[in-house]
C-alpha cells in the first residue's frame, strides 16, 4: 500500500477514535465540577450521589482518553517524521505545553478526586474537580493550537534544511484561527456533554427510576444544550466559516460543492457533488445565500473549485458530505432542544414520553457531528499537511513502509475494538446501577 | 542552551523511570508477593491513584523531546517504529487491565486481568531496557539522519543485559514501594523478594558497567564515572537498608535509578542519538536543536511547568499517603 495513504488512514482512524473520549471529558467536566461543588457545600446525600455518579462515568471516559491519547502523541514521530523534523520547532511547543500544563493537572487531581470518592465530598474534592475541568479545557486548547497552526501557519520563519522555525510563540498560541477554532470545538464538546446528561436523565425518567435526580439531569442538560446549540452556529461556526473563506477558499468551495465561480452564489442545502463531471447533482438551492454568508453581500463573487488547479483540490465528496452532516445535525439539535425547553417552561417535559425518547436516542448524534466537523477541517485541508507550506505526501516517515503501517493499523483496530466494547460495557453498567446505588466500599 | 535542553529531557525521563518505575515494578512482582484475590487487589490499589499521573511523565517527556530536539524525535520514533508500536499497545493494554479489574466482579475476570497486567508491565520494562541499551550502544544513522532499527539489530546481548537489569532493579524498586504502602502478608513476602532481587541487581550492575566500558571505551565524560560511583554507593545503601528501614530502601533504590539514568545520559552526551558503530558520531544536540525562540519557549515551559507540577503534585500526593490494609478494600 502506498505509504502516505497508509499513514493517513492510521492517523485518521486513531485520532477519530481518540476524539470520542475528549469530547466527553471536556463536555462532562463542568457538570462533574458543579455537582461536586454543590455536594460539598450542601452535604445533601442526593447531591453526593449525583457527584459520585458523574465522577465515575467521567473517570472511565478519561481512562479511555488517556489510553488512546498516548499513541497520538507519538504518532507525529513514528509516522510523520519528515513533518516533525520540519515543523517540530513550532508544533512541538503547544504539545509540550499541553503535557506540562494540562495533562499533569488533569491526571493528578483526578487521582485525588477518585481517591476521595469513598468518603463524603469535601471542599478539597470540589477544588480538585475544578482543576480537572481546567486541565481538560487547557489540553483541548493546546491541541487545537497545534492543529490551527497546520491550518493557518503564523509566527514562524523558514529555517535551514527546509525546516520552519518558531519565531513568535505568542502569535502561534494566540492566533485568531486557534481562538475561534477552539471556541467552536469547545462548544461542540459542551453540547455533547449536555446532551449526555439530558439523555441519561431521560432514560431514568422513562425507566421510572431515580426520578428526583433524573429531573435535575434533564432540566440542566436540555437548557445547556439549547444554549450551546445556538452558540455552535453563531457566532463560533459562522466565524470558522469566515476564516475558511478568507484563508482556505478551496476548502470552502469543496464544503459547499461549488464547482463554478459565481456572483450571488447559492447555498446548496441538498445535492450530490460529482467531482469527475464537476457538477452538483439534484441540488436544492437557496439563491444568493452563500455569497452572503461568505462575504456579507448577496451579490459577491465566490470562487468555485474550477478557479483552482485540480492538484489543490481536497477530496470534494467527503468534505462536502461531512460538512452537510455537521450543519444538518447542528440545525436539528437546535430545533429539538428548543422544543424541549419550551416543554420545560410549560412544565410538560417530564411527562412527555415522546420527547424523553428523543432526548435519550439523541446521545450518539453530537458525536457524529463532532467527528464530521473534524473531517471537514482535516480532509478539506488536503493536499497540505501544513497549509500552503508542506504537502502531506512529503510529511511521512522515510524509513517506515506502507506495509508496516498497514500492520499497525490492524493492531490498533484490534486494540480499539477491545477498548470500545469494554468502555461501553462499563459506562452502561454504571448507568444501569444508577446514582443512588449504594457504594461498594464502606466509608 | 542545547545542553540544558538535554538535561531537561534526561531529567524528565528519569522522573518517569522513578515514578512509573515503582508501579511497573509492583506489577511485575505482584504474582510473587500477592497470593490471593484480595492481596492482588490491594497490590493494584497501592498504585491505583498514581499510575496515570506517572504515565503522563512519559507523554510529557515525548512532547518535550519533540519541542526541544525535533529531528531526534523524528529519527528515533520512526527508526524504532515497530518496537514503539508494541510499547504503545502494551501501555494501552496495561491501562485497560488496571482500570477494568476494579469494575468487573467475577473472580475469573480478576485472574485474567491480573495476568494481563503482570505480563504487559513486565514486557514494558524489558522493552524500555532494550531501548535504553540500544541508545547507549548507538543506532545506524544514514546520511539524511534517519535509521531503521531491525529486530536482529536491536536484540543484541548488550541491550538484553540492560533489559534484565531494568527488570531486576524495577522489581526491587516496586517491592520497596509495596512495603511502604501495604501491610500484612504481601509486605512480608516483599521483604524476601527484596533480598533476592538485590543480588540480581548487584550482579547485573557489574556486568552492564563492564560491558559499557568495553563498548564505549574509557574516554567518557567525567560525569559518567561520577554517576557510576554514586550508583555503587546507592547499591550498597540498598543492601544496608534491607530489614532496617523501608523508607531508606526506597530512597536508596531511587538514588540508584537516578545515578543509572545519569550515567546513561552522560555516556551518550553530546549526542542525543549516538551513531553505530561506537565512535561514528551521531546526531549531536547542537545539530538537533531548533531555533533559539523555540528552545527558549520549550525550556521555559518544561522547567516552569515542572516546578509547578512538583509543587502541587507533592501537595496532593501527601494527602493520599498512608498504608492500605486488606480489610480496607474488601468488598
Ligand atoms: C456538535 C458539534 C458541532 C456542531 C453542531 C457544529 N459544529 Fe462545526 N465543527 C465541529 C463541531 C460542530 C468540530 C468537531 O468541533 C469542528 C472540527 C474542527 C473544528 O475546528 O471544529 C467543526 C468544524 C467546523 C468548520 C471547519 C473549520 C475548519 O475548516 O477548520 C466550519 C466552517 C464549521 N464547523 C461551521 C459550523 C456551522 C456553520 C455550524 C452550524 C450549525 C456547525 N459548524 C455546527
Ligand atoms: C487538533 C488536533 C489535531 C491535529 C494536530 C491533527 C493533525 C493531523 C495530521 C498530522 C494528519 C495527517 C496528515 C494529513 O493527512 O494531513 C491529520 C489527518 C487527519 N485528521 Fe487530524 N489532527 C487533529 C485533530 C483531528 C480530529 C479530532 C479528527 C477527527 C475526529 C481528525 C481527523 C483527521 C482525518 C480524517 C485525517 C485524514 C485526512 C486525510 O488524510 O485525508 N483530526 N490530522
Ligand atoms: C493529534 C492530536 C492529539 C494528540 C497528540 C493528543 C494527545 C493526547 C494524550 C497523550 C492524552 C493522554 C493525556 C493524559 O495522560 O492525561 C490525551 C488526552 C486528552 N486529549 Fe488528546 N490528543 C490529540 C487530539 C485531541 C483533540 C483534538 C482534543 C480536543 C479538542 C484532545 C483533548 C484531549 C483531552 C481533553 C484529554 C484528556 C483525557 C480525556 O479527555 O479523555 N485531544 N490526548
PDB file of C-alpha atoms in Angstrom, chain A residues 196-330:
ATOM      1  CA  UNK A 196     -25.376  13.148  27.561  1.00  0.00           C
ATOM      2  CA  UNK A 197     -26.633  14.494  30.881  1.00  0.00           C
ATOM      3  CA  UNK A 198     -30.087  15.102  29.431  1.00  0.00           C
ATOM      4  CA  UNK A 199     -30.165  11.709  27.720  1.00  0.00           C
ATOM      5  CA  UNK A 200     -29.221   9.808  30.865  1.00  0.00           C
ATOM      6  CA  UNK A 201     -31.860  11.714  32.810  1.00  0.00           C
ATOM      7  CA  UNK A 202     -34.452  10.939  30.136  1.00  0.00           C
ATOM      8  CA  UNK A 203     -33.592   7.260  30.384  1.00  0.00           C
ATOM      9  CA  UNK A 204     -34.160   7.233  34.135  1.00  0.00           C
ATOM     10  CA  UNK A 205     -37.465   9.045  33.767  1.00  0.00           C
ATOM     11  CA  UNK A 206     -38.618   6.554  31.147  1.00  0.00           C
ATOM     12  CA  UNK A 207     -37.450   3.668  33.313  1.00  0.00           C
ATOM     13  CA  UNK A 208     -39.193   5.307  36.300  1.00  0.00           C
ATOM     14  CA  UNK A 209     -36.039   5.229  38.435  1.00  0.00           C
ATOM     15  CA  UNK A 210     -34.058   7.889  40.267  1.00  0.00           C
ATOM     16  CA  UNK A 211     -36.823  10.329  39.438  1.00  0.00           C
ATOM     17  CA  UNK A 212     -35.701  13.234  41.567  1.00  0.00           C
ATOM     18  CA  UNK A 213     -32.176  13.293  40.218  1.00  0.00           C
ATOM     19  CA  UNK A 214     -33.322  12.455  36.716  1.00  0.00           C
ATOM     20  CA  UNK A 215     -35.445  15.581  36.559  1.00  0.00           C
ATOM     21  CA  UNK A 216     -32.442  17.644  37.503  1.00  0.00           C
ATOM     22  CA  UNK A 217     -30.352  15.976  34.814  1.00  0.00           C
ATOM     23  CA  UNK A 218     -32.966  16.539  32.149  1.00  0.00           C
ATOM     24  CA  UNK A 219     -33.526  20.127  33.164  1.00  0.00           C
ATOM     25  CA  UNK A 220     -29.926  21.245  33.318  1.00  0.00           C
ATOM     26  CA  UNK A 221     -28.977  19.129  30.292  1.00  0.00           C
ATOM     27  CA  UNK A 222     -31.621  20.488  27.953  1.00  0.00           C
ATOM     28  CA  UNK A 223     -31.205  24.118  28.938  1.00  0.00           C
ATOM     29  CA  UNK A 224     -27.432  23.917  28.474  1.00  0.00           C
ATOM     30  CA  UNK A 225     -27.794  22.003  25.209  1.00  0.00           C
ATOM     31  CA  UNK A 226     -30.164  24.632  23.844  1.00  0.00           C
ATOM     32  CA  UNK A 227     -27.733  27.437  24.607  1.00  0.00           C
ATOM     33  CA  UNK A 228     -24.764  25.560  23.196  1.00  0.00           C
ATOM     34  CA  UNK A 229     -26.515  24.528  20.012  1.00  0.00           C
ATOM     35  CA  UNK A 230     -27.119  28.179  19.248  1.00  0.00           C
ATOM     36  CA  UNK A 231     -23.534  29.078  20.091  1.00  0.00           C
ATOM     37  CA  UNK A 232     -22.294  26.271  17.833  1.00  0.00           C
ATOM     38  CA  UNK A 233     -23.766  28.050  14.823  1.00  0.00           C
ATOM     39  CA  UNK A 234     -23.483  31.697  15.924  1.00  0.00           C
ATOM     40  CA  UNK A 235     -21.000  33.068  16.455  1.00  0.00           C
ATOM     41  CA  UNK A 236     -18.487  30.217  16.518  1.00  0.00           C
ATOM     42  CA  UNK A 237     -19.456  28.124  13.439  1.00  0.00           C
ATOM     43  CA  UNK A 238     -20.022  31.250  11.409  1.00  0.00           C
ATOM     44  CA  UNK A 239     -16.624  32.714  12.268  1.00  0.00           C
ATOM     45  CA  UNK A 240     -14.900  29.412  11.486  1.00  0.00           C
ATOM     46  CA  UNK A 241     -16.549  29.529   8.084  1.00  0.00           C
ATOM     47  CA  UNK A 242     -15.330  33.113   7.636  1.00  0.00           C
ATOM     48  CA  UNK A 243     -11.772  32.034   8.426  1.00  0.00           C
ATOM     49  CA  UNK A 244     -12.018  29.241   5.907  1.00  0.00           C
ATOM     50  CA  UNK A 245     -13.349  31.664   3.290  1.00  0.00           C
ATOM     51  CA  UNK A 246     -10.516  34.066   3.916  1.00  0.00           C
ATOM     52  CA  UNK A 247      -7.584  31.658   4.191  1.00  0.00           C
ATOM     53  CA  UNK A 248      -8.651  28.395   2.555  1.00  0.00           C
ATOM     54  CA  UNK A 249     -11.026  29.250  -0.296  1.00  0.00           C
ATOM     55  CA  UNK A 250     -10.570  25.858  -1.966  1.00  0.00           C
ATOM     56  CA  UNK A 251     -11.856  24.143   1.166  1.00  0.00           C
ATOM     57  CA  UNK A 252     -14.872  26.435   1.220  1.00  0.00           C
ATOM     58  CA  UNK A 253     -15.707  25.558  -2.366  1.00  0.00           C
ATOM     59  CA  UNK A 254     -15.426  21.847  -1.561  1.00  0.00           C
ATOM     60  CA  UNK A 255     -17.557  22.195   1.593  1.00  0.00           C
ATOM     61  CA  UNK A 256     -20.305  23.853  -0.429  1.00  0.00           C
ATOM     62  CA  UNK A 257     -19.931  21.706  -3.528  1.00  0.00           C
ATOM     63  CA  UNK A 258     -19.389  24.836  -5.610  1.00  0.00           C
ATOM     64  CA  UNK A 259     -17.593  23.922  -8.836  1.00  0.00           C
ATOM     65  CA  UNK A 260     -18.113  27.060 -10.926  1.00  0.00           C
ATOM     66  CA  UNK A 261     -17.377  30.508  -9.546  1.00  0.00           C
ATOM     67  CA  UNK A 262     -20.486  32.619  -9.265  1.00  0.00           C
ATOM     68  CA  UNK A 263     -21.719  36.083  -8.395  1.00  0.00           C
ATOM     69  CA  UNK A 264     -24.558  35.746  -5.953  1.00  0.00           C
ATOM     70  CA  UNK A 265     -23.629  32.114  -5.310  1.00  0.00           C
ATOM     71  CA  UNK A 266     -26.498  29.973  -3.989  1.00  0.00           C
ATOM     72  CA  UNK A 267     -26.305  27.810  -0.876  1.00  0.00           C
ATOM     73  CA  UNK A 268     -26.847  24.133  -1.599  1.00  0.00           C
ATOM     74  CA  UNK A 269     -28.955  22.567   1.136  1.00  0.00           C
ATOM     75  CA  UNK A 270     -29.106  19.176  -0.552  1.00  0.00           C
ATOM     76  CA  UNK A 271     -27.284  17.709  -3.536  1.00  0.00           C
ATOM     77  CA  UNK A 272     -24.645  15.196  -4.566  1.00  0.00           C
ATOM     78  CA  UNK A 273     -21.308  16.534  -5.763  1.00  0.00           C
ATOM     79  CA  UNK A 274     -19.716  14.711  -8.672  1.00  0.00           C
ATOM     80  CA  UNK A 275     -16.098  15.761  -8.870  1.00  0.00           C
ATOM     81  CA  UNK A 276     -15.471  13.861 -12.085  1.00  0.00           C
ATOM     82  CA  UNK A 277     -18.104  15.747 -14.052  1.00  0.00           C
ATOM     83  CA  UNK A 278     -17.691  18.830 -11.905  1.00  0.00           C
ATOM     84  CA  UNK A 279     -21.334  19.340 -11.049  1.00  0.00           C
ATOM     85  CA  UNK A 280     -23.684  19.118  -8.122  1.00  0.00           C
ATOM     86  CA  UNK A 281     -26.408  16.579  -8.875  1.00  0.00           C
ATOM     87  CA  UNK A 282     -30.022  17.113  -7.801  1.00  0.00           C
ATOM     88  CA  UNK A 283     -29.329  20.292  -5.852  1.00  0.00           C
ATOM     89  CA  UNK A 284     -31.795  22.234  -3.735  1.00  0.00           C
ATOM     90  CA  UNK A 285     -30.550  25.825  -3.724  1.00  0.00           C
ATOM     91  CA  UNK A 286     -31.274  28.927  -1.699  1.00  0.00           C
ATOM     92  CA  UNK A 287     -30.147  31.701  -4.046  1.00  0.00           C
ATOM     93  CA  UNK A 288     -27.505  34.242  -3.032  1.00  0.00           C
ATOM     94  CA  UNK A 289     -27.083  32.899   0.487  1.00  0.00           C
ATOM     95  CA  UNK A 290     -23.573  31.516   0.046  1.00  0.00           C
ATOM     96  CA  UNK A 291     -22.274  34.859  -1.149  1.00  0.00           C
ATOM     97  CA  UNK A 292     -23.965  36.460   1.831  1.00  0.00           C
ATOM     98  CA  UNK A 293     -22.567  34.000   4.366  1.00  0.00           C
ATOM     99  CA  UNK A 294     -19.073  34.240   2.924  1.00  0.00           C
ATOM    100  CA  UNK A 295     -18.828  37.967   2.265  1.00  0.00           C
ATOM    101  CA  UNK A 296     -21.891  39.558   3.854  1.00  0.00           C
ATOM    102  CA  UNK A 297     -23.152  40.565   0.403  1.00  0.00           C
ATOM    103  CA  UNK A 298     -25.763  38.723  -1.668  1.00  0.00           C
ATOM    104  CA  UNK A 299     -24.022  39.551  -4.940  1.00  0.00           C
ATOM    105  CA  UNK A 300     -20.361  38.898  -4.032  1.00  0.00           C
ATOM    106  CA  UNK A 301     -18.291  36.560  -6.169  1.00  0.00           C
ATOM    107  CA  UNK A 302     -17.445  33.216  -4.613  1.00  0.00           C
ATOM    108  CA  UNK A 303     -14.682  31.229  -6.279  1.00  0.00           C
ATOM    109  CA  UNK A 304     -15.598  27.696  -7.255  1.00  0.00           C
ATOM    110  CA  UNK A 305     -13.257  24.726  -7.356  1.00  0.00           C
ATOM    111  CA  UNK A 306     -12.595  25.282 -11.044  1.00  0.00           C
ATOM    112  CA  UNK A 307     -10.826  28.523 -10.212  1.00  0.00           C
ATOM    113  CA  UNK A 308      -8.012  26.397  -8.732  1.00  0.00           C
ATOM    114  CA  UNK A 309      -5.748  23.773 -10.305  1.00  0.00           C
ATOM    115  CA  UNK A 310      -7.037  20.241  -9.819  1.00  0.00           C
ATOM    116  CA  UNK A 311      -3.993  19.278  -7.739  1.00  0.00           C
ATOM    117  CA  UNK A 312      -5.036  21.688  -4.984  1.00  0.00           C
ATOM    118  CA  UNK A 313      -8.499  20.207  -4.556  1.00  0.00           C
ATOM    119  CA  UNK A 314      -9.209  18.282  -1.403  1.00  0.00           C
ATOM    120  CA  UNK A 315     -11.367  15.144  -1.698  1.00  0.00           C
ATOM    121  CA  UNK A 316     -14.539  17.004  -2.654  1.00  0.00           C
ATOM    122  CA  UNK A 317     -17.273  14.494  -1.885  1.00  0.00           C
ATOM    123  CA  UNK A 318     -16.040  13.627   1.600  1.00  0.00           C
ATOM    124  CA  UNK A 319     -15.580  17.250   2.591  1.00  0.00           C
ATOM    125  CA  UNK A 320     -18.998  18.184   1.236  1.00  0.00           C
ATOM    126  CA  UNK A 321     -20.935  15.389   2.923  1.00  0.00           C
ATOM    127  CA  UNK A 322     -19.147  15.797   6.228  1.00  0.00           C
ATOM    128  CA  UNK A 323     -19.926  19.494   6.248  1.00  0.00           C
ATOM    129  CA  UNK A 324     -23.561  18.948   5.467  1.00  0.00           C
ATOM    130  CA  UNK A 325     -23.871  16.268   8.131  1.00  0.00           C
ATOM    131  CA  UNK A 326     -22.416  18.616  10.750  1.00  0.00           C
ATOM    132  CA  UNK A 327     -24.538  21.620   9.844  1.00  0.00           C
ATOM    133  CA  UNK A 328     -27.634  19.478   9.352  1.00  0.00           C
ATOM    134  CA  UNK A 329     -27.257  17.868  12.739  1.00  0.00           C
ATOM    135  CA  UNK A 330     -26.499  21.232  14.323  1.00  0.00           C
TER     136      UNK A 330
END
